[in-house]
Coordinates of C-alpha atoms in Angstrom, one line a residue:
A17 CA 44.4 17.5 -7.4
M18 CA 43.4 14.1 -8.8
N19 CA 42.1 13.0 -5.4
R20 CA 39.3 15.5 -5.5
Y21 CA 38.1 14.1 -8.8
L22 CA 38.2 10.6 -7.5
L23 CA 36.2 11.7 -4.4
V24 CA 33.5 13.2 -6.6
L25 CA 33.4 10.2 -8.8
F26 CA 33.1 8.0 -5.7
G27 CA 30.3 10.3 -4.5
I28 CA 28.4 10.0 -7.8
L29 CA 28.8 6.3 -7.8
Q30 CA 27.7 5.9 -4.2
N31 CA 24.7 8.1 -4.9
T32 CA 23.8 6.2 -8.0
L33 CA 23.9 2.8 -6.4
A34 CA 22.4 3.6 -3.0
G35 CA 21.1 7.1 -2.7
G36 CA 18.0 6.9 -4.7
V37 CA 16.9 3.3 -4.3
I38 CA 13.4 4.3 -3.2
Y39 CA 13.0 6.6 -6.3
G40 CA 13.1 3.5 -8.5
W41 CA 10.1 2.1 -6.7
T42 CA 7.7 2.5 -9.6
G43 CA 9.9 0.3 -11.8
I44 CA 9.7 -2.6 -9.3
A45 CA 6.2 -2.0 -8.0
G46 CA 4.6 -2.4 -11.4
S47 CA 6.5 -5.5 -12.3
I48 CA 8.4 -7.6 -9.7
L49 CA 6.2 -6.7 -6.7
I50 CA 2.8 -7.5 -8.2
T51 CA 3.9 -10.5 -10.3
P52 CA 2.6 -13.7 -8.7
P53 CA 5.1 -15.8 -6.7
S54 CA 4.6 -18.7 -9.2
L55 CA 6.3 -16.5 -11.8
G56 CA 9.1 -15.4 -9.5
G57 CA 7.5 -12.1 -8.2
A58 CA 6.4 -11.0 -4.7
G59 CA 2.7 -11.3 -5.4
L60 CA 1.7 -8.1 -3.6
S61 CA -1.4 -6.2 -4.5
P62 CA -0.8 -2.8 -6.2
T63 CA -2.4 -1.2 -3.1
V64 CA 0.1 -2.8 -0.7
A65 CA 3.0 -1.9 -3.0
L66 CA 1.8 1.7 -2.9
Q67 CA 1.5 1.6 0.9
I68 CA 5.1 0.3 1.2
F69 CA 6.4 3.1 -1.0
S70 CA 4.4 5.8 0.8
I71 CA 5.7 4.7 4.2
A72 CA 9.3 4.2 3.0
S73 CA 9.4 7.6 1.2
S74 CA 7.9 9.4 4.2
I75 CA 10.5 7.9 6.5
G76 CA 13.1 9.0 4.0
C77 CA 11.9 12.6 4.3
V78 CA 12.0 12.5 8.1
S79 CA 15.3 10.6 8.4
Q80 CA 17.2 13.6 6.9
L81 CA 16.2 15.7 9.8
F82 CA 16.3 13.5 12.9
P83 CA 18.7 10.6 12.9
L84 CA 20.9 11.3 9.9
G85 CA 21.2 15.0 10.2
I86 CA 22.3 14.6 13.9
L87 CA 24.6 11.8 12.9
Q88 CA 26.3 13.9 10.2
D89 CA 26.6 16.9 12.5
S90 CA 28.0 14.9 15.4
F91 CA 30.3 12.5 13.6
G92 CA 30.8 13.9 10.1
P93 CA 30.0 12.9 6.6
R94 CA 32.2 9.8 6.5
I95 CA 30.5 8.1 9.4
C96 CA 27.1 9.2 8.1
S97 CA 27.9 7.7 4.7
V98 CA 29.1 4.4 6.1
F99 CA 26.1 4.1 8.4
S100 CA 23.6 5.1 5.6
N101 CA 25.1 2.7 3.1
L102 CA 24.9 -0.1 5.7
V103 CA 21.3 0.6 6.4
V104 CA 20.4 0.7 2.7
G105 CA 22.4 -2.5 2.2
L106 CA 20.5 -4.2 5.0
G107 CA 17.2 -3.1 3.5
C108 CA 18.3 -4.6 0.2
F109 CA 19.3 -7.8 1.9
V110 CA 16.0 -8.1 3.7
F111 CA 14.2 -7.6 0.4
V112 CA 16.3 -10.0 -1.6
A113 CA 16.8 -12.7 1.1
Y114 CA 13.1 -12.9 1.7
S115 CA 12.0 -13.0 -1.9
N116 CA 14.7 -15.3 -3.1
S117 CA 14.2 -17.8 -0.4
D118 CA 10.7 -18.4 -1.8
I119 CA 11.2 -18.6 -5.5
E120 CA 11.7 -22.3 -5.6
D121 CA 9.0 -22.9 -3.0
S122 CA 6.4 -20.6 -4.6
V123 CA 5.7 -23.2 -7.3
D124 CA 3.5 -25.8 -5.8
N125 CA 5.7 -28.9 -5.8
D126 CA 3.6 -30.9 -3.4
N127 CA 1.1 -32.2 -5.9
G128 CA -1.8 -30.3 -4.6
N129 CA -1.3 -31.1 -1.0
D130 CA -2.5 -28.0 1.0
N131 CA -0.5 -28.9 4.1
D132 CA 2.2 -26.4 3.4
N133 CA 4.8 -26.7 6.0
D134 CA 7.5 -25.1 3.8
N135 CA 8.6 -21.6 4.6
D136 CA 7.1 -19.8 1.7
N137 CA 5.7 -16.3 1.6
N138 CA 2.2 -17.5 0.7
N139 CA -0.3 -17.7 3.5
N140 CA -2.8 -20.6 3.6
D141 CA -5.5 -18.3 2.4
G142 CA -3.6 -17.4 -0.8
S143 CA -2.5 -14.0 0.4
V144 CA 1.1 -12.9 0.5
T145 CA 3.0 -11.8 3.6
S146 CA 4.2 -8.3 3.0
W147 CA 6.0 -7.3 6.2
P148 CA 9.5 -8.2 5.0
Y149 CA 9.0 -5.9 2.0
F150 CA 7.9 -3.2 4.4
V151 CA 11.0 -3.7 6.6
G152 CA 13.3 -3.7 3.6
A153 CA 11.8 -0.6 2.0
I154 CA 11.8 1.3 5.3
L155 CA 15.5 0.5 5.8
M156 CA 16.2 1.7 2.2
G157 CA 14.1 4.8 2.8
L158 CA 15.8 5.5 6.1
G159 CA 19.4 5.2 4.7
G160 CA 19.0 6.7 1.3
P161 CA 19.0 10.4 2.3
G162 CA 22.1 9.9 4.4
V163 CA 23.9 8.5 1.4
Q164 CA 22.9 11.6 -0.6
M165 CA 23.6 14.3 1.9
S166 CA 27.0 12.9 3.1
V167 CA 28.6 13.6 -0.3
L168 CA 27.1 17.0 -1.2
H169 CA 30.0 18.8 0.7
L170 CA 32.4 17.5 -2.0
G171 CA 31.3 20.5 -4.1
N172 CA 33.4 22.6 -1.8
L173 CA 36.6 21.0 -3.3
F174 CA 35.9 23.0 -6.5
P175 CA 35.8 26.7 -5.6
G176 CA 33.7 28.5 -8.1
R177 CA 32.1 25.3 -9.4
E178 CA 30.4 24.1 -6.2
N179 CA 27.0 24.2 -7.7
L180 CA 28.0 22.2 -10.8
V181 CA 29.6 19.4 -8.6
M182 CA 26.6 19.3 -6.3
S183 CA 24.1 19.1 -9.2
C184 CA 26.2 16.3 -10.8
I185 CA 26.0 14.4 -7.5
T186 CA 22.4 15.1 -6.9
N187 CA 21.3 14.2 -10.4
S188 CA 23.2 10.9 -10.3
I189 CA 20.2 9.3 -8.6
T190 CA 18.1 9.6 -11.7

């Protein structure tokens, strides 16, 4: 009997940490993503940040139907959960690895020399390369719905209270 409570707690925790990553986009788009690289941010324009969100959330809507729905129907919720968490984790890694590799280099340490051979995310024209942020967000958007839908069946462990359990799991992303 205790195992079903632990499973639901794990489902809520999983959904909180990985299921709704893309829903928190406005929090990072208005701060971290548009902050200049010299201050530790990504230096993206608000328009690019919105484009990244639009594409990632659209992919999230479609991913429930095609790859993740088929994956869950064919291999079950456990495999879907593991796969989806790995995809979200990979997306987070791409996001963090790209941005963190450039924090030290984003401050101009070469005394005004414009011959930048270092591997920073600033282009020579002062613009910022955004493709790694697109890739990371797309991966997070692709995997997020699988994280969510792979734990909703846990409501069936509580006959008569299925809707309560499913609403607790679903609302854990907010």
